[in-house]
Each structure stands twice: as structure tokens, then as C-alpha cells.
mmCIF file of C-alpha atoms in Angstrom:
data_model
loop_
_atom_site.group_PDB
_atom_site.id
_atom_site.type_symbol
_atom_site.label_atom_id
_atom_site.label_comp_id
_atom_site.label_asym_id
_atom_site.label_seq_id
_atom_site.Cartn_x
_atom_site.Cartn_y
_atom_site.Cartn_z
ATOM 1 C CA UNK A 28 55.231 85.902 131.875
ATOM 2 C CA UNK A 29 54.040 82.368 131.174
ATOM 3 C CA UNK A 30 55.733 82.511 127.783
ATOM 4 C CA UNK A 31 59.091 82.225 129.446
ATOM 5 C CA UNK A 32 58.099 80.214 132.533
ATOM 6 C CA UNK A 33 60.904 77.673 132.165
ATOM 7 C CA UNK A 34 63.662 79.969 130.986
ATOM 8 C CA UNK A 35 64.955 80.965 134.404
ATOM 9 C CA UNK A 36 65.731 77.327 135.219
ATOM 10 C CA UNK A 37 67.403 76.861 131.833
ATOM 11 C CA UNK A 38 69.717 79.777 132.536
ATOM 12 C CA UNK A 39 71.302 77.845 135.375
ATOM 13 C CA UNK A 40 72.301 74.954 133.138
ATOM 14 C CA UNK A 41 75.835 74.922 131.804
ATOM 15 C CA UNK A 42 76.683 73.204 128.565
ATOM 16 C CA UNK A 43 79.871 72.864 126.642
ATOM 17 C CA UNK A 44 79.528 74.160 123.116
ATOM 18 C CA UNK A 45 81.958 72.597 120.682
ATOM 19 C CA UNK A 46 83.759 74.544 118.012
ATOM 20 C CA UNK A 47 81.941 74.696 114.677
ATOM 21 C CA UNK A 48 85.165 74.844 112.716
ATOM 22 C CA UNK A 49 88.865 74.177 113.223
ATOM 23 C CA UNK A 50 89.367 77.841 112.351
ATOM 24 C CA UNK A 51 87.420 78.921 115.446
ATOM 25 C CA UNK A 52 88.597 77.148 118.603
ATOM 26 C CA UNK A 53 86.143 77.268 121.493
ATOM 27 C CA UNK A 54 87.235 79.753 124.137
ATOM 28 C CA UNK A 55 84.621 79.303 126.869
ATOM 29 C CA UNK A 56 81.482 77.662 128.145
ATOM 30 C CA UNK A 57 78.030 78.916 127.298
ATOM 31 C CA UNK A 58 74.875 78.750 129.406
ATOM 32 C CA UNK A 59 72.543 79.747 126.574
ATOM 33 C CA UNK A 60 69.577 77.455 125.877
ATOM 34 C CA UNK A 61 69.711 78.318 122.168
ATOM 35 C CA UNK A 62 71.137 76.323 119.266
ATOM 36 C CA UNK A 63 72.026 78.054 116.009
ATOM 37 C CA UNK A 64 72.323 81.835 116.034
ATOM 38 C CA UNK A 65 71.547 83.798 112.877
ATOM 39 C CA UNK A 66 73.368 87.063 112.266
ATOM 40 C CA UNK A 67 72.300 89.689 109.710
ATOM 41 C CA UNK A 68 74.585 92.634 108.936
ATOM 42 C CA UNK A 69 78.322 92.079 108.542
ATOM 43 C CA UNK A 70 79.677 95.611 108.564
ATOM 44 C CA UNK A 71 82.466 96.867 110.814
ATOM 45 C CA UNK A 72 80.465 96.085 113.952
ATOM 46 C CA UNK A 73 78.363 93.110 112.899
ATOM 47 C CA UNK A 74 81.205 91.038 111.449
ATOM 48 C CA UNK A 75 83.160 91.334 114.693
ATOM 49 C CA UNK A 76 80.135 90.551 116.850
ATOM 50 C CA UNK A 77 79.339 87.449 114.792
ATOM 51 C CA UNK A 78 82.979 86.427 115.058
ATOM 52 C CA UNK A 79 82.813 86.686 118.862
ATOM 53 C CA UNK A 80 79.826 84.322 118.939
ATOM 54 C CA UNK A 81 81.628 81.827 116.727
ATOM 55 C CA UNK A 82 84.776 81.978 118.860
ATOM 56 C CA UNK A 83 82.608 81.339 121.908
ATOM 57 C CA UNK A 84 81.433 78.078 120.374
ATOM 58 C CA UNK A 85 78.067 79.010 118.910
ATOM 59 C CA UNK A 86 76.856 77.596 115.617
ATOM 60 C CA UNK A 87 76.156 80.654 113.478
ATOM 61 C CA UNK A 88 74.502 81.383 110.136
ATOM 62 C CA UNK A 89 75.187 84.750 108.492
ATOM 63 C CA UNK A 90 73.853 87.052 105.793
ATOM 64 C CA UNK A 91 74.785 90.574 104.765
ATOM 65 C CA UNK A 92 72.240 92.919 103.220
ATOM 66 C CA UNK A 93 74.942 94.473 101.017
ATOM 67 C CA UNK A 94 75.841 91.143 99.402
ATOM 68 C CA UNK A 95 77.061 90.852 96.643
ATOM 69 C CA UNK A 96 78.711 94.267 97.171
ATOM 70 C CA UNK A 97 80.056 92.909 100.450
ATOM 71 C CA UNK A 98 80.948 89.565 98.891
ATOM 72 C CA UNK A 99 84.416 89.427 100.452
ATOM 73 C CA UNK A 100 83.127 89.396 104.025
ATOM 74 C CA UNK A 101 80.609 86.656 103.219
ATOM 75 C CA UNK A 102 83.376 84.633 101.579
ATOM 76 C CA UNK A 103 85.576 85.112 104.651
ATOM 77 C CA UNK A 104 82.934 83.497 106.847
ATOM 78 C CA UNK A 105 82.239 80.770 104.292
ATOM 79 C CA UNK A 106 85.940 79.905 104.019
ATOM 80 C CA UNK A 107 86.042 79.423 107.790
ATOM 81 C CA UNK A 108 83.231 76.899 107.769
ATOM 82 C CA UNK A 109 80.374 79.228 108.712
ATOM 83 C CA UNK A 110 76.956 78.754 107.107
ATOM 84 C CA UNK A 111 76.137 81.663 104.771
ATOM 85 C CA UNK A 112 72.631 82.306 103.432
ATOM 86 C CA UNK A 113 71.380 84.553 100.644
ATOM 87 C CA UNK A 114 68.441 86.153 102.472
ATOM 88 C CA UNK A 115 67.268 87.081 105.982
ATOM 89 C CA UNK A 116 64.367 84.640 105.620
ATOM 90 C CA UNK A 117 66.701 81.702 104.997
ATOM 91 C CA UNK A 118 68.758 82.623 108.053
ATOM 92 C CA UNK A 119 65.594 82.751 110.161
ATOM 93 C CA UNK A 120 64.416 79.385 108.863
ATOM 94 C CA UNK A 121 67.554 77.709 110.256
ATOM 95 C CA UNK A 122 68.047 79.660 113.521
ATOM 96 C CA UNK A 123 66.724 79.702 117.091
ATOM 97 C CA UNK A 124 67.810 83.317 117.590
ATOM 98 C CA UNK A 125 68.462 86.004 114.985
ATOM 99 C CA UNK A 126 70.590 89.085 115.683
ATOM 100 C CA UNK A 127 70.578 92.108 113.382
ATOM 101 C CA UNK A 128 73.162 94.904 113.191
ATOM 102 C CA UNK A 129 72.038 97.252 110.426
ATOM 103 C CA UNK A 130 72.681 100.842 109.295
ATOM 104 C CA UNK A 131 69.221 102.410 109.642
ATOM 105 C CA UNK A 132 65.578 102.066 110.647
ATOM 106 C CA UNK A 133 64.574 101.430 107.024
ATOM 107 C CA UNK A 134 67.051 98.572 106.763
ATOM 108 C CA UNK A 135 65.630 97.009 109.928
ATOM 109 C CA UNK A 136 62.046 97.282 108.687
ATOM 110 C CA UNK A 137 63.019 95.756 105.357
ATOM 111 C CA UNK A 138 64.846 92.829 106.969
ATOM 112 C CA UNK A 139 61.822 92.085 109.145
ATOM 113 C CA UNK A 140 58.848 92.892 106.921
ATOM 114 C CA UNK A 141 60.200 93.290 103.372
ATOM 115 C CA UNK A 142 60.624 90.818 100.533
ATOM 116 C CA UNK A 143 62.591 87.804 101.805
ATOM 117 C CA UNK A 144 62.421 89.296 105.308
ATOM 118 C CA UNK A 145 61.911 87.351 108.518
ATOM 119 C CA UNK A 146 58.118 87.631 108.342
ATOM 120 C CA UNK A 147 57.746 87.121 104.592
ATOM 121 C CA UNK A 148 57.197 83.384 104.974
ATOM 122 C CA UNK A 149 54.033 83.763 107.041
ATOM 123 C CA UNK A 150 53.113 83.948 110.715
ATOM 124 C CA UNK A 151 54.793 80.721 111.813
ATOM 125 C CA UNK A 152 58.393 81.360 112.850
ATOM 126 C CA UNK A 153 61.276 79.164 113.909
ATOM 127 C CA UNK A 154 63.300 81.768 115.878
ATOM 128 C CA UNK A 155 62.215 82.092 119.479
ATOM 129 C CA UNK A 156 64.056 85.362 119.858
ATOM 130 C CA UNK A 157 64.965 88.305 117.635
ATOM 131 C CA UNK A 158 67.630 90.770 118.833
ATOM 132 C CA UNK A 159 68.172 94.054 117.003
ATOM 133 C CA UNK A 160 71.449 95.791 117.904
ATOM 134 C CA UNK A 161 71.077 98.524 115.276
ATOM 135 C CA UNK A 162 70.974 102.153 116.368
ATOM 136 C CA UNK A 163 67.465 103.163 115.288
ATOM 137 C CA UNK A 164 64.537 105.174 116.618
ATOM 138 C CA UNK A 165 62.460 103.589 119.409
ATOM 139 C CA UNK A 166 59.275 103.876 117.352
ATOM 140 C CA UNK A 167 60.685 101.484 114.745
ATOM 141 C CA UNK A 168 61.805 99.081 117.472
ATOM 142 C CA UNK A 169 58.255 99.012 118.813
ATOM 143 C CA UNK A 170 56.767 98.518 115.327
ATOM 144 C CA UNK A 171 59.005 95.500 114.767
ATOM 145 C CA UNK A 172 58.149 94.074 118.179
ATOM 146 C CA UNK A 173 54.430 94.479 117.506
ATOM 147 C CA UNK A 174 54.734 92.775 114.108
ATOM 148 C CA UNK A 175 56.544 89.767 115.608
ATOM 149 C CA UNK A 176 54.049 89.552 118.481
ATOM 150 C CA UNK A 177 51.348 88.671 115.924
ATOM 151 C CA UNK A 178 53.291 85.539 114.955
ATOM 152 C CA UNK A 179 53.474 82.072 116.462
ATOM 153 C CA UNK A 180 56.283 79.577 116.933
ATOM 154 C CA UNK A 181 56.656 76.457 114.848
ATOM 155 C CA UNK A 182 58.203 74.683 117.835
ATOM 156 C CA UNK A 183 57.061 75.786 121.308
ATOM 157 C CA UNK A 184 59.746 73.906 123.198
ATOM 158 C CA UNK A 185 61.610 75.033 126.318
ATOM 159 C CA UNK A 186 58.592 76.966 127.562
ATOM 160 C CA UNK A 187 58.513 79.498 124.704
ATOM 161 C CA UNK A 188 54.935 79.983 123.537
ATOM 162 C CA UNK A 189 55.548 83.001 121.293
ATOM 163 C CA UNK A 190 58.528 84.727 119.629
ATOM 164 C CA UNK A 191 60.022 87.727 121.418
ATOM 165 C CA UNK A 192 61.990 90.802 120.296
ATOM 166 C CA UNK A 193 64.742 92.673 122.136
ATOM 167 C CA UNK A 194 66.142 96.018 121.010
ATOM 168 C CA UNK A 195 69.765 95.916 122.141
ATOM 169 C CA UNK A 196 71.974 98.665 120.681
ATOM 170 C CA UNK A 197 75.579 98.820 121.784
ATOM 171 C CA UNK A 198 78.201 101.237 123.012
ATOM 172 C CA UNK A 199 81.949 100.885 122.593
ATOM 173 C CA UNK A 200 82.560 101.040 118.847
ATOM 174 C CA UNK A 201 84.627 98.845 116.562
ATOM 175 C CA UNK A 202 87.452 98.263 119.042
ATOM 176 C CA UNK A 203 85.046 96.987 121.698
ATOM 177 C CA UNK A 204 83.354 94.776 119.097
ATOM 178 C CA UNK A 205 86.762 93.377 118.164
ATOM 179 C CA UNK A 206 87.686 92.690 121.793
ATOM 180 C CA UNK A 207 84.256 91.482 122.902
ATOM 181 C CA UNK A 208 83.845 94.325 125.405
ATOM 182 C CA UNK A 209 80.672 96.019 124.154
ATOM 183 C CA UNK A 210 77.952 97.372 126.439
ATOM 184 C CA UNK A 211 74.387 96.361 125.516
ATOM 185 C CA UNK A 212 71.372 98.539 126.354
ATOM 186 C CA UNK A 213 68.382 96.211 126.182
ATOM 187 C CA UNK A 214 64.655 96.791 125.887
ATOM 188 C CA UNK A 215 61.902 94.170 125.713
ATOM 189 C CA UNK A 216 60.526 91.362 127.902
ATOM 190 C CA UNK A 217 62.750 90.877 130.939
ATOM 191 C CA UNK A 218 62.531 87.079 130.743
ATOM 192 C CA UNK A 219 63.783 87.196 127.153
ATOM 193 C CA UNK A 220 66.605 89.494 128.260
ATOM 194 C CA UNK A 221 67.663 87.016 130.943
ATOM 195 C CA UNK A 222 67.602 84.171 128.430
ATOM 196 C CA UNK A 223 69.689 86.187 125.969
ATOM 197 C CA UNK A 224 72.238 87.424 128.504
ATOM 198 C CA UNK A 225 74.820 84.691 127.722
ATOM 199 C CA UNK A 226 74.718 85.793 124.085
ATOM 200 C CA UNK A 227 75.321 89.412 125.057
ATOM 201 C CA UNK A 228 78.229 88.405 127.281
ATOM 202 C CA UNK A 229 79.807 86.491 124.399
ATOM 203 C CA UNK A 230 79.970 89.757 122.477
ATOM 204 C CA UNK A 231 80.392 92.234 125.327
ATOM 205 C CA UNK A 232 81.192 92.751 128.982
ATOM 206 C CA UNK A 233 78.192 94.779 130.197
ATOM 207 C CA UNK A 234 74.446 94.438 129.772
ATOM 208 C CA UNK A 235 71.909 96.900 131.136
ATOM 209 C CA UNK A 236 68.194 96.103 131.132
ATOM 210 C CA UNK A 237 66.284 99.289 130.268
ATOM 211 C CA UNK A 238 62.670 98.158 130.472
ATOM 212 C CA UNK A 239 60.043 97.565 127.814
ATOM 213 C CA UNK A 240 60.235 97.465 124.028
ATOM 214 C CA UNK A 241 62.028 100.456 122.505
ATOM 215 C CA UNK A 242 63.761 101.452 125.728
ATOM 216 C CA UNK A 243 67.125 100.097 124.591
ATOM 217 C CA UNK A 244 66.926 102.226 121.458
ATOM 218 C CA UNK A 245 65.860 105.201 123.591
ATOM 219 C CA UNK A 246 68.827 104.728 125.916
ATOM 220 C CA UNK A 247 71.240 104.662 122.983
ATOM 221 C CA UNK A 248 70.048 107.862 121.314
ATOM 222 C CA UNK A 249 69.891 109.681 124.669
ATOM 223 C CA UNK A 250 73.441 108.575 125.501
ATOM 224 C CA UNK A 251 74.772 109.759 122.151
ATOM 225 C CA UNK A 252 72.821 112.997 122.383
ATOM 226 C CA UNK A 253 74.449 113.784 125.736
ATOM 227 C CA UNK A 254 77.852 112.786 124.339
ATOM 228 C CA UNK A 255 77.463 115.102 121.336
ATOM 229 C CA UNK A 256 76.383 118.110 123.386
ATOM 230 C CA UNK A 257 79.169 117.504 125.892
ATOM 231 C CA UNK A 258 81.768 117.391 123.102
ATOM 232 C CA UNK A 259 80.405 120.602 121.588
ATOM 233 C CA UNK A 260 80.529 122.394 124.936
ATOM 234 C CA UNK A 261 84.069 121.280 125.696
ATOM 235 C CA UNK A 262 85.285 122.080 122.162
ATOM 236 C CA UNK A 263 83.682 125.503 122.220
ATOM 237 C CA UNK A 264 85.262 126.270 125.596
ATOM 238 C CA UNK A 265 88.725 125.124 124.476
ATOM 239 C CA UNK A 266 88.526 127.117 121.228
ATOM 240 C CA UNK A 267 87.303 130.236 123.059
ATOM 241 C CA UNK A 268 90.081 129.851 125.624
ATOM 242 C CA UNK A 269 92.702 129.618 122.885
ATOM 243 C CA UNK A 270 91.297 132.730 121.219
ATOM 244 C CA UNK A 271 91.538 134.576 124.553
ATOM 245 C CA UNK A 272 95.123 133.467 125.099
ATOM 246 C CA UNK A 273 95.025 130.388 127.366
ATOM 247 C CA UNK A 274 96.406 127.026 126.263
ATOM 248 C CA UNK A 275 94.054 124.078 125.966
ATOM 249 C CA UNK A 276 96.385 121.939 128.080
ATOM 250 C CA UNK A 277 96.021 124.429 130.915
ATOM 251 C CA UNK A 278 92.251 124.509 130.533
ATOM 252 C CA UNK A 279 92.245 120.698 130.521
ATOM 253 C CA UNK A 280 93.978 120.654 133.904
ATOM 254 C CA UNK A 281 91.434 123.131 135.231
ATOM 255 C CA UNK A 282 88.420 121.286 133.794
ATOM 256 C CA UNK A 283 89.620 117.922 135.099
ATOM 257 C CA UNK A 284 90.079 119.187 138.638
ATOM 258 C CA UNK A 285 86.872 121.217 138.775
ATOM 259 C CA UNK A 286 83.180 121.177 137.953
ATOM 260 C CA UNK A 287 83.681 121.071 134.152
ATOM 261 C CA UNK A 288 85.256 117.619 134.251
ATOM 262 C CA UNK A 289 83.641 115.132 131.859
ATOM 263 C CA UNK A 290 84.456 112.293 129.441
ATOM 264 C CA UNK A 291 85.098 114.762 126.621
ATOM 265 C CA UNK A 292 87.806 116.496 128.648
ATOM 266 C CA UNK A 293 89.468 113.728 130.664
ATOM 267 C CA UNK A 294 89.145 110.673 128.386
ATOM 268 C CA UNK A 295 88.476 111.805 124.804
ATOM 269 C CA UNK A 296 90.019 115.253 124.627
ATOM 270 C CA UNK A 297 89.365 116.899 121.232
ATOM 271 C CA UNK A 298 92.476 119.117 121.115
ATOM 272 C CA UNK A 299 95.387 117.676 119.084
ATOM 273 C CA UNK A 300 98.515 117.385 121.217
ATOM 274 C CA UNK A 301 96.799 117.304 124.625
ATOM 275 C CA UNK A 302 96.143 113.580 124.976
ATOM 276 C CA UNK A 303 97.708 110.482 123.405
ATOM 277 C CA UNK A 304 95.762 107.527 122.047
ATOM 278 C CA UNK A 305 92.599 109.400 121.068
ATOM 279 C CA UNK A 306 91.394 110.419 117.578
ATOM 280 C CA UNK A 307 92.545 114.017 118.041
ATOM 281 C CA UNK A 308 96.114 112.693 118.299
ATOM 282 C CA UNK A 309 95.886 111.059 114.856
ATOM 283 C CA UNK A 310 94.157 113.672 112.707
ATOM 284 C CA UNK A 311 90.709 112.527 113.917
ATOM 285 C CA UNK A 312 91.035 109.190 112.131
ATOM 286 C CA UNK A 313 89.162 106.293 113.672
ATOM 287 C CA UNK A 314 86.766 106.579 116.587
ATOM 288 C CA UNK A 315 83.103 107.509 116.034
ATOM 289 C CA UNK A 316 82.495 109.065 112.624
ATOM 290 C CA UNK A 317 80.787 112.451 112.435
ATOM 291 C CA UNK A 318 78.245 111.037 109.959
ATOM 292 C CA UNK A 319 77.151 108.492 112.571
ATOM 293 C CA UNK A 320 76.795 111.199 115.192
ATOM 294 C CA UNK A 321 74.717 113.270 112.767
ATOM 295 C CA UNK A 322 72.538 110.221 112.129
ATOM 296 C CA UNK A 323 71.996 109.572 115.848
ATOM 297 C CA UNK A 324 71.157 113.218 116.505
ATOM 298 C CA UNK A 325 68.642 113.059 113.666
ATOM 299 C CA UNK A 326 67.049 110.048 115.369
ATOM 300 C CA UNK A 327 66.881 111.926 118.662
ATOM 301 C CA UNK A 328 65.384 115.024 117.013
ATOM 302 C CA UNK A 329 62.800 112.979 115.114
ATOM 303 C CA UNK A 330 61.829 111.047 118.248
ATOM 304 C CA UNK A 331 61.438 114.292 120.180
ATOM 305 C CA UNK A 332 59.284 115.776 117.425
ATOM 306 C CA UNK A 333 57.030 112.716 117.434
ATOM 307 C CA UNK A 334 56.095 113.320 121.066
ATOM 308 C CA UNK A 335 56.123 117.115 120.970
ATOM 309 C CA UNK A 336 59.209 117.478 123.155
ATOM 310 C CA UNK A 337 61.248 120.694 122.892
ATOM 311 C CA UNK A 338 64.955 120.003 122.380
ATOM 312 C CA UNK A 339 66.831 123.123 121.238
ATOM 313 C CA UNK A 340 70.291 121.724 122.064
ATOM 314 C CA UNK A 341 69.572 118.557 120.083
ATOM 315 C CA UNK A 342 68.550 120.587 117.042
ATOM 316 C CA UNK A 343 71.606 122.822 117.253
ATOM 317 C CA UNK A 344 73.935 119.841 117.678
ATOM 318 C CA UNK A 345 72.311 118.098 114.702
ATOM 319 C CA UNK A 346 72.793 121.237 112.602
ATOM 320 C CA UNK A 347 76.482 121.517 113.531
ATOM 321 C CA UNK A 348 77.361 117.871 112.834
ATOM 322 C CA UNK A 349 75.359 117.886 109.595
ATOM 323 C CA UNK A 350 77.334 120.963 108.492
ATOM 324 C CA UNK A 351 80.542 119.152 109.430
ATOM 325 C CA UNK A 352 79.554 116.258 107.167
ATOM 326 C CA UNK A 353 78.515 118.541 104.301
ATOM 327 C CA UNK A 354 81.947 120.168 104.465
ATOM 328 C CA UNK A 355 83.682 116.855 103.786
ATOM 329 C CA UNK A 356 84.474 115.685 107.322
ATOM 330 C CA UNK A 357 81.853 112.956 107.600
ATOM 331 C CA UNK A 358 84.436 110.188 108.061
ATOM 332 C CA UNK A 359 86.402 112.064 110.723
ATOM 333 C CA UNK A 360 85.816 111.383 114.405
ATOM 334 C CA UNK A 361 83.108 113.568 115.907
ATOM 335 C CA UNK A 362 85.641 115.253 118.213
ATOM 336 C CA UNK A 363 86.956 116.889 115.040
ATOM 337 C CA UNK A 364 84.237 119.477 115.591
ATOM 338 C CA UNK A 365 86.875 121.305 117.667
ATOM 339 C CA UNK A 366 89.038 121.902 114.616
ATOM 340 C CA UNK A 367 86.644 121.754 111.665
ATOM 341 C CA UNK A 368 83.787 123.803 113.131
ATOM 342 C CA UNK A 369 85.354 125.938 115.877
ATOM 343 C CA UNK A 370 88.733 126.356 114.101
ATOM 344 C CA UNK A 371 90.578 125.266 117.228
ATOM 345 C CA UNK A 372 94.350 124.968 117.081
ATOM 346 C CA UNK A 373 96.756 122.124 117.746
ATOM 347 C CA UNK A 374 98.551 122.220 121.070
ATOM 348 C CA UNK A 375 102.330 122.366 120.665
#
């Protein structure tokens, strides 16, 4: 608690943050006590999140773990006046906060503890705060937090006596990242969460504090687990109904005015022709890829196994989405399970 004793007062201070480049005009005020923000991982989500920080007036340094394969995205940031570095360590050495948005648990561990990782330069760190927004297992989040907790700060200003880690995965997908409307599920020290909240609100519109280290990661995999099982149940019911002679549009009306109503039926309907503006209306292109759902279900299953928790629905859902991917539909939205697994039909 003493580590962050002065942070609550700092949160009340408003400061105008000037634009770092004529390409990125400042769009708002920031109340963050931090200076430069490092960002590692410039994929579909990370590039847009970093861009939101820059547009909000933050000074940002970036690196992508796929560089030079992802050279074009690094060049895009460089051409707009943003500092680009060639390793996670170099980003950390110039940043007060470092945010990571990476594909897997192994990538996160490598960026923190591998060659040229954040901790490869020794136990004295410049960043006061590390935020990992990757979707990974909670055990890895806790390992990373424990590793950073053994380090000290080079500069203990503003009341920070030790570096802190927040696991802060997101919900909302690429469109929400583009529009700055993500939801962050955050685990770690509450005082660090409060200090980081202005950063989250530069990239999103909602933040939910979930408790201690690893709880943000836990919230994310539990949310996606429930979403997957819900979509499977709705898709199975629609496909069965069609096979028994009732139209999916009729079942949708029934579901949405009765006890079966859920997000998968009233907001993200999987049946082509029932609802406009969702992936099922465009051949399941866009949205949340089946390979990502399979990955998240694998994380949930592995986490359950680690603690000896029985989860038969998780295992069955993982099997179905893995089969979907193996059959060539890994890039299709996960609602495509209606058509590609259950052989559901388009609604005329």
C-alpha cells in the first residue's frame, strides 16, 4: 500500500499533454502521472491501441515482436514521428509504463524474461508499471508479476517504491480498438489500477477491477468460455429447429421474448439472413476468428486442469472449435459453427 501512497493525489491532477507529432493532433486532456508509454505488439489490436494513446497526446515508443516480418507497421509509426525500438528492453529503458498486446503466453514470457526482454538488463527497472493486455492463462500472468516483484526501480519518484504489473485483457475486438471503446478487465494492485485508469480510458470506455494478479486474465477466459458455450447452444438449437421444420427467424423471435434470450440470439445471431450487420450476414468474415476462440478455450481447459476442476462443457467446446479450425475455417467468425459444424441453413 505504501508503494503507491501518493498516487491517489496524483490522479486528481489534470495536465495538458501536447501532441507528439503533427500527424497526431491531441484530442483530449490526460490525468495520467506517467510520461512516455512503451507499447509492444503491433498486430490488429495493438497497433490500434497504441494509436489511441498517441491521438490522446501521449508520447509513445513502440516495438513489434514480428519485426522485420511486420516491418510495414513499424515504418507506419516511424513515418508519423513515433519512436520505434528494435527490442522490448530498449522500449523499457525509455518508458515509464510498458503495455504489451501479444499472441500467446509464451510470447509474453519471452518479452519479459527472454533475451532482450524487459528483465534481461538486470533487476533495476525504469518502468514503474507494466500492463499486459494479452489473452493468456492466469498462471502466466502471476509468474510475470512475481518476476517483476523481485526488481527495484531506478527512480523511485512520485511515491513508487517498486514496479507493479497489471494483467488487463480486453473485450470488444478490432472495431472497439479502432474506436477506442474497449473494455478492460484488470487484475493486480488496486492502487496501480487507479493510477493506470487514464491510460485505459484513452484506449477504451470501460474498466473493471477484478482483484489480485491474474484475475483479469481469469475474467477474460471465463467470459469467452461462456460466450463459446452460449453460441454452441444457440446454434445447435437453431439447426435442430430447422431440421424439424421451423424457421430460424421464428425461433429467434421466440428465444428473444422468452427464457432462451441471450447475446448469441439477440445481438450476434449466427444464422445467415436473420440479422444484418453481424458476421453471419457476410459469410462469417470479420468478427472473432474461430482460431482465437479455440485458443481461449484451450487456455480455459488448461487452467481448469491445473487446479483439478471438472469442465466437461469447456472440453467439448474446445474440441468443436478445434475441429472447425482443422477443417479450414479458422479465419471465419466463431458463429460460423452454426453452418460449418451443425450444417445449419441460410434463412431466405
